[in-house]
Amino acid sequence: MQITACVVEAIWRYRKDLIFNGKAPSTPTTLTQIALRAAEFQEIHSSNGDVPHPASENLIMNPTHVSSDTSFDACFLVDASAVDDAAGIGVVLNRSGGGETITIQSQCLVSSVLEAKLVAILTALERAWEDQYHSMLIESNSKVAIEALRLGELPLAWECTDNFH
């Protein structure tokens, strides 16, 4: 099941690159990426529930894409990918007025993709609290997560309620 999810993710990612960036996929690169993703998920499963792993951060100087919205102290782009009960969390932090971008990656155990998306949003909120931002923008591709936060409840997402009280 894990390898199938990694293959589907790779097809989706390289299809998106071809359509939006005109970048043709390379078979060796695609196979390498599938193997790396499968190894990530295998590492999570072999950890016997010791996740979440500590988040790792990378500083990117002079990023190619920076949010043009300067009305916020910071803009976060969040996403997550889940297979079975394992998730990879990704957060990109663009500081307003600065030429640097920070990426934050972590892994955790989840019961659904929605929970993984909410953990990504929580990671951004924790970083915003830590850095004492007064205004921020969090962008997510999960309409359900955004609506739940806007409404203040998750009426049909029972499996996520333990994380957000």
PDB file of C-alpha atoms in Angstrom:
ATOM      1  CA  MET A   1       0.000   0.000   0.000  1.00  0.00           C
ATOM      2  CA  GLN A   2       2.806   2.452   0.853  1.00  0.00           C
ATOM      3  CA  ILE A   3       4.639   1.969  -2.435  1.00  0.00           C
ATOM      4  CA  THR A   4       1.394   2.446  -4.370  1.00  0.00           C
ATOM      5  CA  ALA A   5       0.765   5.754  -2.611  1.00  0.00           C
ATOM      6  CA  CYS A   6       4.338   6.865  -3.336  1.00  0.00           C
ATOM      7  CA  VAL A   7       3.927   5.987  -7.032  1.00  0.00           C
ATOM      8  CA  VAL A   8       0.638   7.887  -7.263  1.00  0.00           C
ATOM      9  CA  GLU A   9       2.193  10.888  -5.504  1.00  0.00           C
ATOM     10  CA  ALA A  10       5.160  10.858  -7.914  1.00  0.00           C
ATOM     11  CA  ILE A  11       2.855  10.674 -10.942  1.00  0.00           C
ATOM     12  CA  TRP A  12       0.808  13.574  -9.597  1.00  0.00           C
ATOM     13  CA  ARG A  13       3.921  15.663  -8.816  1.00  0.00           C
ATOM     14  CA  TYR A  14       5.610  15.080 -12.187  1.00  0.00           C
ATOM     15  CA  ARG A  15       2.336  15.591 -14.081  1.00  0.00           C
ATOM     16  CA  LYS A  16       1.954  18.949 -12.300  1.00  0.00           C
ATOM     17  CA  ASP A  17       5.557  19.883 -13.212  1.00  0.00           C
ATOM     18  CA  LEU A  18       4.900  18.999 -16.846  1.00  0.00           C
ATOM     19  CA  ILE A  19       1.626  20.931 -17.078  1.00  0.00           C
ATOM     20  CA  PHE A  20       2.559  24.045 -15.111  1.00  0.00           C
ATOM     21  CA  ASN A  21       6.323  24.259 -15.574  1.00  0.00           C
ATOM     22  CA  GLY A  22       6.818  22.471 -18.908  1.00  0.00           C
ATOM     23  CA  LYS A  23       9.371  20.193 -17.213  1.00  0.00           C
ATOM     24  CA  ALA A  24       9.483  16.679 -18.678  1.00  0.00           C
ATOM     25  CA  PRO A  25       9.878  13.902 -16.088  1.00  0.00           C
ATOM     26  CA  SER A  26      12.973  11.722 -15.943  1.00  0.00           C
ATOM     27  CA  THR A  27      12.396   8.021 -15.299  1.00  0.00           C
ATOM     28  CA  PRO A  28      15.540   7.535 -13.153  1.00  0.00           C
ATOM     29  CA  THR A  29      14.729  10.645 -11.095  1.00  0.00           C
ATOM     30  CA  THR A  30      11.120   9.531 -10.676  1.00  0.00           C
ATOM     31  CA  LEU A  31      12.160   6.065  -9.485  1.00  0.00           C
ATOM     32  CA  THR A  32      14.675   7.583  -7.061  1.00  0.00           C
ATOM     33  CA  GLN A  33      12.017   9.916  -5.611  1.00  0.00           C
ATOM     34  CA  ILE A  34       9.566   7.027  -5.203  1.00  0.00           C
ATOM     35  CA  ALA A  35      12.208   4.983  -3.380  1.00  0.00           C
ATOM     36  CA  LEU A  36      13.097   7.916  -1.094  1.00  0.00           C
ATOM     37  CA  ARG A  37       9.428   8.556  -0.192  1.00  0.00           C
ATOM     38  CA  ALA A  38       8.824   4.871   0.464  1.00  0.00           C
ATOM     39  CA  ALA A  39      11.917   4.818   2.710  1.00  0.00           C
ATOM     40  CA  GLU A  40      10.585   7.821   4.662  1.00  0.00           C
ATOM     41  CA  PHE A  41       7.303   6.069   5.360  1.00  0.00           C
ATOM     42  CA  GLN A  42       9.087   2.809   6.208  1.00  0.00           C
ATOM     43  CA  GLU A  43      11.220   4.721   8.734  1.00  0.00           C
ATOM     44  CA  ILE A  44       8.078   6.045  10.394  1.00  0.00           C
ATOM     45  CA  HIS A  45       6.489   2.603  10.591  1.00  0.00           C
ATOM     46  CA  SER A  46       9.646   0.965  11.920  1.00  0.00           C
ATOM     47  CA  SER A  47       9.941   3.544  14.699  1.00  0.00           C
ATOM     48  CA  ASN A  48       7.240   1.673  16.669  1.00  0.00           C
ATOM     49  CA  GLY A  49       5.218   4.771  17.420  1.00  0.00           C
ATOM     50  CA  ASP A  50       8.154   6.944  18.477  1.00  0.00           C
ATOM     51  CA  VAL A  51       6.990   9.713  16.168  1.00  0.00           C
ATOM     52  CA  PRO A  52       6.597  12.633  15.887  1.00  0.00           C
ATOM     53  CA  HIS A  53      10.207  13.118  14.912  1.00  0.00           C
ATOM     54  CA  PRO A  54      11.623  16.515  15.722  1.00  0.00           C
ATOM     55  CA  ALA A  55      11.047  19.005  12.959  1.00  0.00           C
ATOM     56  CA  SER A  56      13.967  19.897  10.763  1.00  0.00           C
ATOM     57  CA  GLU A  57      14.418  23.381   9.346  1.00  0.00           C
ATOM     58  CA  ASN A  58      16.205  24.751   6.319  1.00  0.00           C
ATOM     59  CA  LEU A  59      16.974  28.400   5.614  1.00  0.00           C
ATOM     60  CA  ILE A  60      16.700  29.439   1.967  1.00  0.00           C
ATOM     61  CA  MET A  61      18.405  32.716   1.118  1.00  0.00           C
ATOM     62  CA  ASN A  62      17.070  34.651  -1.902  1.00  0.00           C
ATOM     63  CA  PRO A  63      14.099  32.358  -2.579  1.00  0.00           C
ATOM     64  CA  THR A  64      12.592  32.257  -6.067  1.00  0.00           C
ATOM     65  CA  HIS A  65       9.010  32.584  -4.755  1.00  0.00           C
ATOM     66  CA  VAL A  66       8.197  35.041  -1.989  1.00  0.00           C
ATOM     67  CA  SER A  67       4.727  36.172  -1.008  1.00  0.00           C
ATOM     68  CA  SER A  68       4.093  39.699  -2.229  1.00  0.00           C
ATOM     69  CA  ASP A  69       1.603  40.389   0.567  1.00  0.00           C
ATOM     70  CA  THR A  70       3.398  42.642   3.053  1.00  0.00           C
ATOM     71  CA  SER A  71       0.359  43.312   5.259  1.00  0.00           C
ATOM     72  CA  PHE A  72       1.335  40.323   7.464  1.00  0.00           C
ATOM     73  CA  ASP A  73       4.395  39.722   9.635  1.00  0.00           C
ATOM     74  CA  ALA A  74       4.676  36.272   8.044  1.00  0.00           C
ATOM     75  CA  CYS A  75       3.040  34.074   5.443  1.00  0.00           C
ATOM     76  CA  PHE A  76       2.947  30.301   5.936  1.00  0.00           C
ATOM     77  CA  LEU A  77       2.257  27.741   3.225  1.00  0.00           C
ATOM     78  CA  VAL A  78       1.322  24.392   4.767  1.00  0.00           C
ATOM     79  CA  ASP A  79       0.750  20.901   3.391  1.00  0.00           C
ATOM     80  CA  ALA A  80       0.835  17.296   4.457  1.00  0.00           C
ATOM     81  CA  SER A  81       0.962  13.887   2.857  1.00  0.00           C
ATOM     82  CA  ALA A  82      -0.322  10.739   4.559  1.00  0.00           C
ATOM     83  CA  VAL A  83      -0.089   7.016   3.884  1.00  0.00           C
ATOM     84  CA  ASP A  84      -1.798   4.570   6.241  1.00  0.00           C
ATOM     85  CA  ASP A  85      -1.165   6.148   9.661  1.00  0.00           C
ATOM     86  CA  ALA A  86       2.044   8.032   8.806  1.00  0.00           C
ATOM     87  CA  ALA A  87       2.284  11.631   7.620  1.00  0.00           C
ATOM     88  CA  GLY A  88       4.921  13.989   6.342  1.00  0.00           C
ATOM     89  CA  ILE A  89       4.339  17.614   7.325  1.00  0.00           C
ATOM     90  CA  GLY A  90       5.695  20.580   5.387  1.00  0.00           C
ATOM     91  CA  VAL A  91       5.572  24.274   6.256  1.00  0.00           C
ATOM     92  CA  VAL A  92       7.139  27.144   4.313  1.00  0.00           C
ATOM     93  CA  LEU A  93       7.581  30.412   6.205  1.00  0.00           C
ATOM     94  CA  ASN A  94       8.053  33.651   4.257  1.00  0.00           C
ATOM     95  CA  ARG A  95       8.914  36.546   6.545  1.00  0.00           C
ATOM     96  CA  SER A  96       7.532  39.893   5.456  1.00  0.00           C
ATOM     97  CA  GLY A  97      10.125  42.269   4.071  1.00  0.00           C
ATOM     98  CA  GLY A  98      12.919  39.709   4.300  1.00  0.00           C
ATOM     99  CA  GLY A  99      14.774  37.865   1.607  1.00  0.00           C
ATOM    100  CA  GLU A 100      14.731  34.554   3.426  1.00  0.00           C
ATOM    101  CA  THR A 101      12.421  31.607   3.510  1.00  0.00           C
ATOM    102  CA  ILE A 102      12.388  28.853   6.123  1.00  0.00           C
ATOM    103  CA  THR A 103      11.112  25.361   5.429  1.00  0.00           C
ATOM    104  CA  ILE A 104      10.020  23.101   8.274  1.00  0.00           C
ATOM    105  CA  GLN A 105       9.558  19.355   7.828  1.00  0.00           C
ATOM    106  CA  SER A 106       8.387  16.732  10.301  1.00  0.00           C
ATOM    107  CA  GLN A 107       6.730  13.342  10.502  1.00  0.00           C
ATOM    108  CA  CYS A 108       3.920  12.135  12.709  1.00  0.00           C
ATOM    109  CA  LEU A 109       1.285   9.457  13.125  1.00  0.00           C
ATOM    110  CA  VAL A 110      -2.243  10.419  12.064  1.00  0.00           C
ATOM    111  CA  SER A 111      -5.609   8.774  11.600  1.00  0.00           C
ATOM    112  CA  SER A 112      -6.529  10.661   8.400  1.00  0.00           C
ATOM    113  CA  VAL A 113      -5.279  13.048   5.743  1.00  0.00           C
ATOM    114  CA  LEU A 114      -7.401  15.778   7.345  1.00  0.00           C
ATOM    115  CA  GLU A 115      -5.598  15.272  10.641  1.00  0.00           C
ATOM    116  CA  ALA A 116      -2.268  15.559   8.816  1.00  0.00           C
ATOM    117  CA  LYS A 117      -3.381  18.850   7.224  1.00  0.00           C
ATOM    118  CA  LEU A 118      -4.461  20.163  10.644  1.00  0.00           C
ATOM    119  CA  VAL A 119      -1.111  19.165  12.177  1.00  0.00           C
ATOM    120  CA  ALA A 120       0.608  21.170   9.419  1.00  0.00           C
ATOM    121  CA  ILE A 121      -1.528  24.199  10.305  1.00  0.00           C
ATOM    122  CA  LEU A 122      -0.791  23.643  14.010  1.00  0.00           C
ATOM    123  CA  THR A 123       2.946  23.558  13.208  1.00  0.00           C
ATOM    124  CA  ALA A 124       2.629  26.963  11.521  1.00  0.00           C
ATOM    125  CA  LEU A 125       0.655  28.363  14.467  1.00  0.00           C
ATOM    126  CA  GLU A 126       3.252  27.085  16.959  1.00  0.00           C
ATOM    127  CA  ARG A 127       6.057  28.702  14.937  1.00  0.00           C
ATOM    128  CA  ALA A 128       4.103  31.968  14.745  1.00  0.00           C
ATOM    129  CA  TRP A 129       3.645  31.905  18.532  1.00  0.00           C
ATOM    130  CA  GLU A 130       7.335  31.109  19.054  1.00  0.00           C
ATOM    131  CA  ASP A 131       8.417  33.994  16.785  1.00  0.00           C
ATOM    132  CA  GLN A 132       5.771  36.304  18.323  1.00  0.00           C
ATOM    133  CA  TYR A 133       4.122  37.297  15.052  1.00  0.00           C
ATOM    134  CA  HIS A 134       1.183  39.649  15.516  1.00  0.00           C
ATOM    135  CA  SER A 135      -0.359  39.070  12.091  1.00  0.00           C
ATOM    136  CA  MET A 136       0.056  36.150   9.756  1.00  0.00           C
ATOM    137  CA  LEU A 137      -1.424  34.439   6.747  1.00  0.00           C
ATOM    138  CA  ILE A 138      -1.639  30.638   6.586  1.00  0.00           C
ATOM    139  CA  GLU A 139      -2.326  29.141   3.157  1.00  0.00           C
ATOM    140  CA  SER A 140      -3.559  25.544   2.873  1.00  0.00           C
ATOM    141  CA  ASN A 141      -5.069  23.478   0.086  1.00  0.00           C
ATOM    142  CA  SER A 142      -7.499  21.822   2.523  1.00  0.00           C
ATOM    143  CA  LYS A 143     -10.884  23.500   2.302  1.00  0.00           C
ATOM    144  CA  VAL A 144     -12.244  21.252   5.077  1.00  0.00           C
ATOM    145  CA  ALA A 145      -9.470  22.271   7.492  1.00  0.00           C
ATOM    146  CA  ILE A 146      -9.895  25.969   6.705  1.00  0.00           C
ATOM    147  CA  GLU A 147     -13.691  25.803   7.113  1.00  0.00           C
ATOM    148  CA  ALA A 148     -13.308  23.904  10.397  1.00  0.00           C
ATOM    149  CA  LEU A 149     -10.978  26.584  11.751  1.00  0.00           C
ATOM    150  CA  ARG A 150     -13.276  29.334  10.507  1.00  0.00           C
ATOM    151  CA  LEU A 151     -16.305  27.680  12.154  1.00  0.00           C
ATOM    152  CA  GLY A 152     -14.420  26.644  15.288  1.00  0.00           C
ATOM    153  CA  GLU A 153     -15.512  23.011  15.033  1.00  0.00           C
ATOM    154  CA  LEU A 154     -15.064  19.814  13.060  1.00  0.00           C
ATOM    155  CA  PRO A 155     -18.585  18.353  13.037  1.00  0.00           C
ATOM    156  CA  LEU A 156     -17.830  15.307  10.870  1.00  0.00           C
ATOM    157  CA  ALA A 157     -14.127  14.781  11.566  1.00  0.00           C
ATOM    158  CA  TRP A 158     -14.298  12.788  14.806  1.00  0.00           C
ATOM    159  CA  GLU A 159     -10.866  11.231  14.353  1.00  0.00           C
ATOM    160  CA  CYS A 160      -9.153  14.633  14.593  1.00  0.00           C
ATOM    161  CA  THR A 161     -10.769  15.947  17.738  1.00  0.00           C
ATOM    162  CA  ASP A 162      -8.196  14.526  20.145  1.00  0.00           C
ATOM    163  CA  ASN A 163      -5.522  16.833  18.706  1.00  0.00           C
ATOM    164  CA  PHE A 164      -7.440  20.093  18.854  1.00  0.00           C
ATOM    165  CA  HIS A 165      -9.286  20.808  22.096  1.00  0.00           C
TER     166      HIS A 165
END
